[in-house]
Amino acid sequence: MEGRPLQNVFYAPRVKNPEISLFIPMYNEQAILGSSVSALEKVLPRTGKEYEIILVDDNSKDNTLEIALALRKKNPRIGVAAYQDGPSRRENLAWSFPFARAPHVFMIDMDLSMNPEFIPIMVRKLEEGYSIVTASRYAPGGHVVRSTFRYTVSKIYNWFIRNYFKTRCFDNVCGFKGFHREAIVMLVNELSIDKSHDRGVFWDAEMLLRATMHGLPIYELPVTWIAGKKSELRFKREIRMIRYFTKMGRILAYERRTGRMRGLPINPLKIVQ
């Protein structure tokens, strides 16, 4: 794209002393980016805390990055992490978490299929002592509005992850979570970066599995989830997770044997204030 902004750059937010860092992954989101950020800007002040919004561009092919940078220019609370290697699903998002400056770190999908009105409740749960608060479609009290076929596939996947990997969570894919900063930074350091991009949305399940292994307190908040017009789940792509399952077995065995973690590689992004 001619005249495209520089990638592999972290265009940092300029607000001082945020108490909430909200990360939003984006890939070809030009149609909804502005409206989604506007909706979040109405909710976040209700927490009574200063905040920053970090938009993580996963090498979008449309004008998503340009729109994001225009929003940043107008609003000092907005930052943009622009990656050249993507789409990566969760990897570039996870790589960005150490940029958070706030004690409370959140992630939410751009389509806001889970209502951001729950953020103030999630903040209170973190302040009560939970290390992770994850919105849950399938915890008792949760509700899902989507096609019967996709609902069934999702339920089977989550049942398998919960029972095979012992995550103890009813919903292991949800993209709406809150963390204590020290917890998510520790976890992404263990998770490292899967440069093959085979891990996909299994990143969420592995993160919850590792949190459970550490004994971190996790709260599942039942929510209503309404499927967006554009679903990011693609079965032919996500089937690649099977290759990662076998790889993860070797990784965990290595960690148990040596006591060593892979660690998070140096982030390629150059920071621009």
Coordinates of C-alpha atoms in Angstrom, one line a residue:
M1 CA 0.0 0.0 0.0
E2 CA 1.7 3.2 -1.2
G3 CA 2.3 5.7 1.6
R4 CA 1.5 3.3 4.3
P5 CA 2.6 4.2 7.9
L6 CA 5.6 2.5 9.2
Q7 CA 5.1 -1.0 10.7
N8 CA 7.1 -2.8 13.5
V9 CA 6.5 0.4 15.5
F10 CA 4.8 0.9 18.8
Y11 CA 3.1 4.3 18.7
A12 CA 2.8 4.8 22.4
P13 CA -0.2 6.4 24.2
R14 CA 0.6 9.8 25.7
V15 CA -1.7 9.7 28.7
K16 CA 0.1 9.7 32.1
N17 CA -0.3 7.1 34.9
P18 CA -3.1 4.9 33.5
E19 CA -4.7 2.4 35.9
I20 CA -6.2 0.3 33.1
S21 CA -4.5 -0.9 29.9
L22 CA -7.0 -2.2 27.3
F23 CA -5.6 -4.2 24.3
I24 CA -7.7 -4.7 21.2
P25 CA -6.3 -7.0 18.4
M26 CA -7.3 -5.9 14.9
Y27 CA -7.0 -7.3 11.4
N28 CA -8.9 -5.6 8.5
E29 CA -11.3 -3.8 10.9
Q30 CA -11.7 -0.5 9.1
A31 CA -15.5 -0.9 9.0
I32 CA -15.9 -1.1 12.8
L33 CA -12.8 0.3 14.3
G34 CA -14.1 3.9 14.9
S35 CA -17.4 2.8 16.4
S36 CA -15.9 0.2 18.6
V37 CA -13.4 2.6 20.1
S38 CA -16.1 5.2 20.6
A39 CA -18.2 2.6 22.5
L40 CA -15.3 1.7 24.7
E41 CA -14.6 5.4 25.4
K42 CA -18.1 5.6 26.9
V43 CA -17.6 2.6 29.2
L44 CA -14.1 3.0 30.5
P45 CA -14.7 6.3 32.4
R46 CA -17.3 4.5 34.5
T47 CA -14.5 2.6 36.2
G48 CA -13.4 5.9 37.7
K49 CA -9.8 5.1 36.6
E50 CA -7.5 6.6 34.0
Y51 CA -7.0 4.3 31.1
E52 CA -5.1 3.7 27.9
I53 CA -6.3 1.8 24.8
I54 CA -3.7 -0.1 22.8
L55 CA -4.8 -1.2 19.3
V56 CA -2.7 -4.1 18.1
D57 CA -2.6 -4.2 14.3
D58 CA -1.9 -7.7 13.0
N59 CA -0.6 -6.6 9.5
S60 CA -4.0 -5.5 8.2
K61 CA -4.3 -5.2 4.4
D62 CA -7.0 -2.5 4.4
N63 CA -6.9 1.0 6.0
T64 CA -7.2 -0.2 9.6
L65 CA -3.7 1.0 10.6
E66 CA -4.3 4.4 9.1
I67 CA -7.6 4.8 10.9
A68 CA -6.0 3.7 14.2
L69 CA -3.2 6.2 13.9
A70 CA -5.7 9.0 13.1
L71 CA -7.6 8.1 16.3
R72 CA -4.3 8.2 18.2
K73 CA -3.5 11.6 16.9
K74 CA -6.8 12.9 18.3
N75 CA -6.8 11.0 21.6
P76 CA -3.7 10.8 23.9
R77 CA -5.1 7.7 25.6
I78 CA -4.8 5.6 22.4
G79 CA -1.6 3.7 21.3
V80 CA -1.0 1.6 18.3
A81 CA 1.2 -1.5 18.0
A82 CA 1.8 -2.1 14.3
Y83 CA 3.2 -5.5 13.4
Q84 CA 4.6 -6.4 10.0
D85 CA 4.4 -10.2 10.6
G86 CA 0.8 -11.3 10.5
P87 CA -2.0 -12.2 10.8
S88 CA -0.9 -14.2 13.9
R89 CA -4.2 -14.6 15.7
R90 CA -3.1 -14.2 19.4
E91 CA 0.8 -14.0 19.1
N92 CA 1.3 -10.3 18.3
L93 CA -1.4 -9.4 20.9
A94 CA 0.5 -11.4 23.5
W95 CA 3.8 -9.9 22.5
S96 CA 2.3 -6.5 23.2
F97 CA 1.1 -7.0 26.8
P98 CA 4.5 -6.0 28.3
F99 CA 3.8 -2.5 26.9
A100 CA 1.0 -2.1 29.4
R101 CA 1.8 0.5 32.0
A102 CA -1.3 -0.1 34.2
P103 CA -1.8 -2.6 37.0
H104 CA -5.0 -3.9 35.4
V105 CA -4.7 -5.2 31.8
F106 CA -7.6 -6.1 29.6
M107 CA -8.2 -7.7 26.2
I108 CA -11.4 -7.5 24.1
D109 CA -12.2 -8.4 20.5
M110 CA -12.8 -5.5 18.1
D111 CA -16.4 -6.6 17.3
L112 CA -17.4 -6.2 20.9
S113 CA -19.5 -9.4 20.7
M114 CA -19.1 -9.4 24.5
N115 CA -20.5 -6.3 26.0
P116 CA -17.8 -4.0 27.4
E117 CA -20.3 -2.8 30.0
F118 CA -18.8 -5.7 32.1
I119 CA -15.4 -4.0 32.4
P120 CA -16.2 -2.1 35.7
I121 CA -17.4 -5.4 37.2
M122 CA -14.2 -7.1 36.0
V123 CA -12.1 -4.4 37.6
R124 CA -13.8 -4.9 40.9
K125 CA -13.1 -8.6 40.8
L126 CA -9.4 -8.0 40.1
E127 CA -9.3 -5.6 43.1
E128 CA -10.9 -8.4 45.2
G129 CA -7.8 -10.4 44.6
Y130 CA -8.4 -12.5 41.4
S131 CA -5.4 -12.6 39.1
I132 CA -7.5 -13.3 36.0
V133 CA -11.1 -12.5 35.3
T134 CA -12.5 -14.1 32.1
A135 CA -15.9 -13.5 30.6
S136 CA -17.6 -16.8 30.0
R137 CA -20.4 -17.8 27.6
Y138 CA -20.7 -21.2 29.2
A139 CA -20.4 -20.7 32.9
P140 CA -23.7 -21.0 34.7
G141 CA -25.7 -17.9 33.9
G142 CA -24.0 -17.2 30.6
H143 CA -25.9 -17.0 27.3
V144 CA -25.0 -17.4 23.7
V145 CA -26.7 -16.1 20.5
R146 CA -25.3 -17.8 17.4
S147 CA -26.0 -20.5 14.9
T148 CA -26.8 -24.0 16.3
F149 CA -23.9 -25.5 14.3
R150 CA -21.2 -23.1 15.6
Y151 CA -22.7 -23.2 19.1
T152 CA -22.4 -27.0 19.1
V153 CA -18.8 -27.0 17.7
S154 CA -17.8 -24.4 20.3
K155 CA -19.3 -26.4 23.2
I156 CA -17.6 -29.6 22.1
Y157 CA -14.2 -27.8 21.8
N158 CA -14.6 -26.2 25.3
W159 CA -15.7 -29.5 26.8
F160 CA -12.6 -31.2 25.4
I161 CA -10.2 -28.5 26.5
R162 CA -11.7 -28.3 30.0
N163 CA -11.6 -32.1 30.5
Y164 CA -8.4 -33.0 28.7
F165 CA -6.1 -30.1 29.7
K166 CA -7.8 -29.6 33.1
T167 CA -8.2 -25.8 32.7
R168 CA -11.2 -25.8 35.1
C169 CA -12.9 -23.2 32.9
F170 CA -16.1 -23.5 31.1
D171 CA -15.1 -21.1 28.3
N172 CA -11.5 -21.5 27.1
V173 CA -11.6 -19.3 24.0
C174 CA -13.3 -16.1 25.1
G175 CA -11.4 -13.0 23.9
F176 CA -12.6 -10.8 26.8
K177 CA -10.3 -11.0 29.8
G178 CA -8.8 -9.0 32.6
F179 CA -5.5 -9.6 34.4
H180 CA -3.2 -8.3 37.0
R181 CA -0.2 -7.0 35.0
E182 CA 2.3 -9.2 36.8
A183 CA 0.2 -12.3 36.1
I184 CA -0.2 -11.8 32.4
V185 CA 3.5 -10.7 31.9
M186 CA 4.6 -13.9 33.7
L187 CA 2.3 -16.0 31.6
V188 CA 3.2 -14.6 28.2
N189 CA 6.8 -15.1 29.1
E190 CA 6.1 -18.8 29.6
L191 CA 3.8 -19.0 26.5
S192 CA 6.5 -17.4 24.4
I193 CA 5.7 -16.8 20.7
D194 CA 4.6 -19.5 18.3
K195 CA 6.2 -18.2 15.1
S196 CA 4.5 -21.0 13.1
H197 CA 1.1 -19.5 14.0
D198 CA -0.3 -23.0 14.5
R199 CA -1.4 -22.2 18.1
G200 CA -4.2 -19.9 17.0
V201 CA -7.0 -19.4 19.5
F202 CA -5.6 -22.3 21.6
W203 CA -3.4 -19.5 23.1
D204 CA -6.3 -18.7 25.4
A205 CA -6.6 -22.3 26.6
E206 CA -2.8 -22.7 27.2
M207 CA -2.7 -19.4 29.1
L208 CA -5.5 -20.6 31.4
L209 CA -3.8 -24.0 31.8
R210 CA -0.6 -22.4 32.8
A211 CA -2.4 -20.0 35.2
T212 CA -4.1 -23.0 36.8
M213 CA -0.7 -24.8 37.1
H214 CA 0.5 -21.8 39.0
G215 CA -2.5 -21.7 41.3
L216 CA -3.5 -18.2 40.1
P217 CA -7.1 -17.4 41.2
I218 CA -9.4 -17.2 38.2
Y219 CA -12.9 -15.8 38.1
E220 CA -15.3 -16.8 35.3
L221 CA -17.9 -14.0 34.8
P222 CA -21.0 -15.3 33.0
V223 CA -22.0 -13.0 30.1
T224 CA -24.2 -12.8 27.1
W225 CA -22.3 -13.3 23.8
I226 CA -23.9 -12.3 20.5
A227 CA -22.1 -13.5 17.4
G228 CA -20.7 -10.7 15.3
K229 CA -21.3 -10.4 11.6
K230 CA -17.7 -11.4 10.9
S231 CA -16.6 -14.5 12.7
E232 CA -12.8 -14.9 13.0
L233 CA -13.1 -18.7 13.6
R234 CA -12.1 -20.6 10.4
F235 CA -12.2 -24.4 10.8
K236 CA -9.6 -25.1 8.1
R237 CA -7.2 -22.7 9.8
E238 CA -7.9 -23.7 13.4
I239 CA -7.4 -27.4 12.6
R240 CA -3.6 -26.5 12.6
M241 CA -3.9 -26.4 16.4
I242 CA -3.6 -30.1 16.3
R243 CA 0.0 -29.8 15.3
Y244 CA 0.5 -27.4 18.2
F245 CA -1.1 -29.9 20.7
T246 CA 1.7 -32.4 20.0
K247 CA 4.3 -29.6 20.1
M248 CA 3.0 -28.3 23.5
G249 CA 3.4 -31.8 25.0
R250 CA 7.1 -31.7 24.2
I251 CA 7.4 -28.1 25.5
L252 CA 5.8 -29.0 28.8
A253 CA 7.9 -32.1 29.2
Y254 CA 11.1 -30.0 28.5
E255 CA 10.0 -27.5 31.1
R256 CA 9.3 -30.1 33.8
R257 CA 12.6 -31.9 33.0
T258 CA 14.9 -28.7 33.0
G259 CA 12.9 -26.2 35.0
R260 CA 13.5 -23.7 32.2
M261 CA 11.0 -21.7 30.2
R262 CA 11.4 -20.6 26.6
G263 CA 10.9 -16.9 27.5
L264 CA 9.5 -14.1 25.4
P265 CA 11.7 -13.1 22.5
I266 CA 12.7 -9.4 22.1
N267 CA 9.8 -7.5 20.7
P268 CA 10.6 -6.2 17.2
L269 CA 8.6 -3.0 17.6
K270 CA 10.4 0.4 17.9
I271 CA 8.8 2.7 20.4
V272 CA 7.6 6.1 19.2
Q273 CA 6.3 8.5 21.8

